[in-house]
Every structure is written in structure tokens, then in C-alpha cells.
PDB file of C-alpha atoms and ligand atoms in Angstrom:
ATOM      1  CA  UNK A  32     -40.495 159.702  39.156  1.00  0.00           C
ATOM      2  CA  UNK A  33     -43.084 158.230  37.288  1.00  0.00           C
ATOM      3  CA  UNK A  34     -42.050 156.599  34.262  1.00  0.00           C
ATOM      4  CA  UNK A  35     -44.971 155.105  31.955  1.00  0.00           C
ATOM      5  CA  UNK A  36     -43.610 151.573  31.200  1.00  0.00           C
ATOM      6  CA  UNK A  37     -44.904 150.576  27.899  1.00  0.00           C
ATOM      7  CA  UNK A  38     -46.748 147.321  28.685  1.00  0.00           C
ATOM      8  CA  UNK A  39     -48.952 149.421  31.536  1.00  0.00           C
ATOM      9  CA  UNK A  40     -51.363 151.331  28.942  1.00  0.00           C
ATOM     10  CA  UNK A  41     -54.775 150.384  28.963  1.00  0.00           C
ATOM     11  CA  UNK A  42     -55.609 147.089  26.704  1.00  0.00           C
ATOM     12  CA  UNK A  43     -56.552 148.698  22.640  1.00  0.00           C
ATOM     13  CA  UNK A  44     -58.986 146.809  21.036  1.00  0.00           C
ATOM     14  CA  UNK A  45     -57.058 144.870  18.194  1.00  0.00           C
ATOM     15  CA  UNK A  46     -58.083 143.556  14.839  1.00  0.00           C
ATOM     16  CA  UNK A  47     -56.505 141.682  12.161  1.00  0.00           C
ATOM     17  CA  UNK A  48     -56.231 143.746   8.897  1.00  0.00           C
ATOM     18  CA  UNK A  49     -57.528 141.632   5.912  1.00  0.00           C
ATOM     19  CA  UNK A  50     -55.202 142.867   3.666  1.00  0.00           C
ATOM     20  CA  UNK A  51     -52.023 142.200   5.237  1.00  0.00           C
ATOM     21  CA  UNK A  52     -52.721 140.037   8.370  1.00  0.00           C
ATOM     22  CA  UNK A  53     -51.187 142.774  10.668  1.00  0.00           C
ATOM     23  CA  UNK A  54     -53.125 143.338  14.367  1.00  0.00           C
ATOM     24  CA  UNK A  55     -53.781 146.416  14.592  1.00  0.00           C
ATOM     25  CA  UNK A  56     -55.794 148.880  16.775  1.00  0.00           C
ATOM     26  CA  UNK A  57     -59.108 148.667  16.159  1.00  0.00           C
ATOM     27  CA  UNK A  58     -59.331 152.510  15.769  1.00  0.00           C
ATOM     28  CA  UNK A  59     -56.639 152.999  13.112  1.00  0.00           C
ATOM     29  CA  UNK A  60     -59.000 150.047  10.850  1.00  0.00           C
ATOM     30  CA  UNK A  61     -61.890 150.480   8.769  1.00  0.00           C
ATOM     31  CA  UNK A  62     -64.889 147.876   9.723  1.00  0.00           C
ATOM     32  CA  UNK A  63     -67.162 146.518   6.872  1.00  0.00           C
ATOM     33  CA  UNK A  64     -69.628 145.228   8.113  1.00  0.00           C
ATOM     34  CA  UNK A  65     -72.861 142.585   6.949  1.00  0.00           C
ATOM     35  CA  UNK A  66     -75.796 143.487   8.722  1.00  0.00           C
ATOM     36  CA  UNK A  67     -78.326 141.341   9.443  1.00  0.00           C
ATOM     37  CA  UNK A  68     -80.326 142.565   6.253  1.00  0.00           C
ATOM     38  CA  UNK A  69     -77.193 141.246   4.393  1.00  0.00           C
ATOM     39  CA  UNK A  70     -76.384 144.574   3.447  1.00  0.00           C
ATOM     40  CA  UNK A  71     -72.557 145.542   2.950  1.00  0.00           C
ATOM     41  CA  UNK A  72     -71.670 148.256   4.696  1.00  0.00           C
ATOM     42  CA  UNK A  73     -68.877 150.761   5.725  1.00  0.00           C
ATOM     43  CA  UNK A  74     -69.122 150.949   9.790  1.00  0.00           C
ATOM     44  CA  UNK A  75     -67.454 154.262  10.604  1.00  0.00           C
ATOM     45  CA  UNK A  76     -68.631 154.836  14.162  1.00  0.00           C
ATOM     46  CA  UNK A  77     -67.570 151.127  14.892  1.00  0.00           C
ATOM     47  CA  UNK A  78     -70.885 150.780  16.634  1.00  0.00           C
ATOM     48  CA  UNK A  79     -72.993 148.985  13.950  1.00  0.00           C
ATOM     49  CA  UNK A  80     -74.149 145.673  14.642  1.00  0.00           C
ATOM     50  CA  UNK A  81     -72.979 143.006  12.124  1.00  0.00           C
ATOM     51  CA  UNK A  82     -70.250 140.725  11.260  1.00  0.00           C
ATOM     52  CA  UNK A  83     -67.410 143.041  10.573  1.00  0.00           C
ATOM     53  CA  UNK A  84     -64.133 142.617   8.541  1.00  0.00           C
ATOM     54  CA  UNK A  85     -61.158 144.963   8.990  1.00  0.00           C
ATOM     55  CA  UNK A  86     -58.499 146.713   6.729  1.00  0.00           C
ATOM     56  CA  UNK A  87     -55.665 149.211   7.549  1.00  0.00           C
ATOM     57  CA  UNK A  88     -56.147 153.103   6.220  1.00  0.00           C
ATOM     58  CA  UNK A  89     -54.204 151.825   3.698  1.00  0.00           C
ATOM     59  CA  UNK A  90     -54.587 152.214  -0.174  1.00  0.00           C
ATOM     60  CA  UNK A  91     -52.206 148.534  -0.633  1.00  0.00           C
ATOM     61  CA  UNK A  92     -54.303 146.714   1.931  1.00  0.00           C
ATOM     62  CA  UNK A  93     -57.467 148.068   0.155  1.00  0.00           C
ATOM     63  CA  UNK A  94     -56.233 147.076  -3.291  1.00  0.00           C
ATOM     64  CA  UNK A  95     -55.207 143.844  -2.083  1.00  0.00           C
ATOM     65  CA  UNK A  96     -58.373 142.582   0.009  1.00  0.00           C
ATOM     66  CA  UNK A  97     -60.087 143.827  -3.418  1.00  0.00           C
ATOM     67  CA  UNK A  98     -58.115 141.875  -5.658  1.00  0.00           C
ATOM     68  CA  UNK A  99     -57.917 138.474  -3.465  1.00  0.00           C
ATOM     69  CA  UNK A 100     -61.403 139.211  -2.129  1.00  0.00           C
ATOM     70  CA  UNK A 101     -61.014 138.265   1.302  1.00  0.00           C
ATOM     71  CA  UNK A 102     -63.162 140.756   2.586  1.00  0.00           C
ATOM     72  CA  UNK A 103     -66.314 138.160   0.325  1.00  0.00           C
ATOM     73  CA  UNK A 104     -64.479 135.819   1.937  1.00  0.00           C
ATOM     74  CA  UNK A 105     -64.503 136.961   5.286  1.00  0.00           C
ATOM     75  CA  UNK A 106     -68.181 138.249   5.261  1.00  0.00           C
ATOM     76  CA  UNK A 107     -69.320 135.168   3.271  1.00  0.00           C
ATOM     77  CA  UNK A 108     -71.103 137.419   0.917  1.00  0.00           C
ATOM     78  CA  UNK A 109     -70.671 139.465  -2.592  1.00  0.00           C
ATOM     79  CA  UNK A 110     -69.542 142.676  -1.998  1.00  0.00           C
ATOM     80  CA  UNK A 111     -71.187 144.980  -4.720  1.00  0.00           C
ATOM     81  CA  UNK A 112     -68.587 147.539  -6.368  1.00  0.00           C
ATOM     82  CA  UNK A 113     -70.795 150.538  -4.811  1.00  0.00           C
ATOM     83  CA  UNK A 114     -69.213 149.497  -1.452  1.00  0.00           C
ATOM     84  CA  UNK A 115     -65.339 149.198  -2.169  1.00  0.00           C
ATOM     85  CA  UNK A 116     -66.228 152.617  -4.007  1.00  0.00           C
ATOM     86  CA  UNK A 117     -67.118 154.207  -0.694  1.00  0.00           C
ATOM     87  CA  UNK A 118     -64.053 152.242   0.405  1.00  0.00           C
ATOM     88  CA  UNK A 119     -61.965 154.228  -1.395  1.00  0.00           C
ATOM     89  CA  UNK A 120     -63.515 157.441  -1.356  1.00  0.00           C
ATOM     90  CA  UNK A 121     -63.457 156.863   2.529  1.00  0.00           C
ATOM     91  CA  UNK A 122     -59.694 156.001   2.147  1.00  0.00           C
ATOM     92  CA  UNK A 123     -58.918 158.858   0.349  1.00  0.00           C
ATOM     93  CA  UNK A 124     -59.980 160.823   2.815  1.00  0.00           C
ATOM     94  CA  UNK A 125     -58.735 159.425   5.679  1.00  0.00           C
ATOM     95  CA  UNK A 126     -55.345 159.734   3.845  1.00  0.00           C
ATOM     96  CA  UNK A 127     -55.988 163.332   3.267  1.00  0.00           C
ATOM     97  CA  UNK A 128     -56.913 164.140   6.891  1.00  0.00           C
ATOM     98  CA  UNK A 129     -53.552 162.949   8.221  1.00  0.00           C
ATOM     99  CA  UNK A 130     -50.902 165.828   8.595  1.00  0.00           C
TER     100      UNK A 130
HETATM  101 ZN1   ZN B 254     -53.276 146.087   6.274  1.00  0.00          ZN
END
């Protein structure tokens, strides 16, 4: 018998959600990233180049990296209101997709 033992999956990438600290899979996080025009952007195919900051799927975790601005923090740069619009358009839909 062949029992999958939970530690013997293959390694997920992980990444800290800014919102509420928690590792998570890299997959289940949206990436912001700066690019190197200094441009804020939302990395969807996780294949931009840039330094990237990470929140859960999760409207809280949104609202609170908003609020506390960690995600300025994080990316040392001003995030215009256009982006955490997309954020949460993006959110929404991610939300919505889920059955
Ligand atoms: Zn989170």
C-alpha cells in the first residue's frame, strides 16, 4: 500500500502574506510587484521581474496592508490608488471564481 505521508509532497513555493504575516503558498497570494521602471504593478502570472510583495486572496488582508501600508513599506515606494483599485477588482474576482 502506498500511503502519501504528508511531509513527502514536493516543496510549494511559500510567501509571507503582508497583511497577516501567514506563509503561505505562493500560488494562493497575489504578487505586487515594483519593476525596475518603478512602476507598481499587479503580477498575475508570477513571472514579472521586480521586487514583489505578497497578500492572501483575502478582502481583510487587502484592507489591512492598505490601511497600515506595508505593501509602501515593503516596496519602498508610493503605491498610487489606481493600483490597490485593480487590487480589489482583482480580489473580487478571485473571490467570485471560488465555488
Ligand atoms: Zn493574509
Amino acid at each position: 500500500m502506498t500511503q502519501q505521508k504528508p511531509g513527502s509532497k514536493r516543496k510549494i513555493p511559500m510567501r509571507k502574506c503582508c497583511g497577516c504575516g501567514e506563509m503561505m503558498p505562493k500560488k494562493e497570494l497575489l504578487r505586487v510587484i515594483r519593476t525596475p521602471e518603478n512602476e507598481i504593478v499587479l503580477d498575475l502570472t508570477g513571472k514579472k521581474n521586480g521586487r514583489g510583495a505578497y497578500l492572501c486572496k483575502s478582502t481583510q488582508c487587502f484592507l489591512k496592508a492598505k490601511k497600515s501600508k506595508v505593501l509602501e513599506r515593503s516596496l519602498e515606494v508610493a503605491i498610487p490608488d489606481s493600483v490597490y483599485s485593480s487590487l480589489s477588482e482583482q480580489l473580487e474576482q478571485e473571490t467570485a471564481e471560488k465555488t
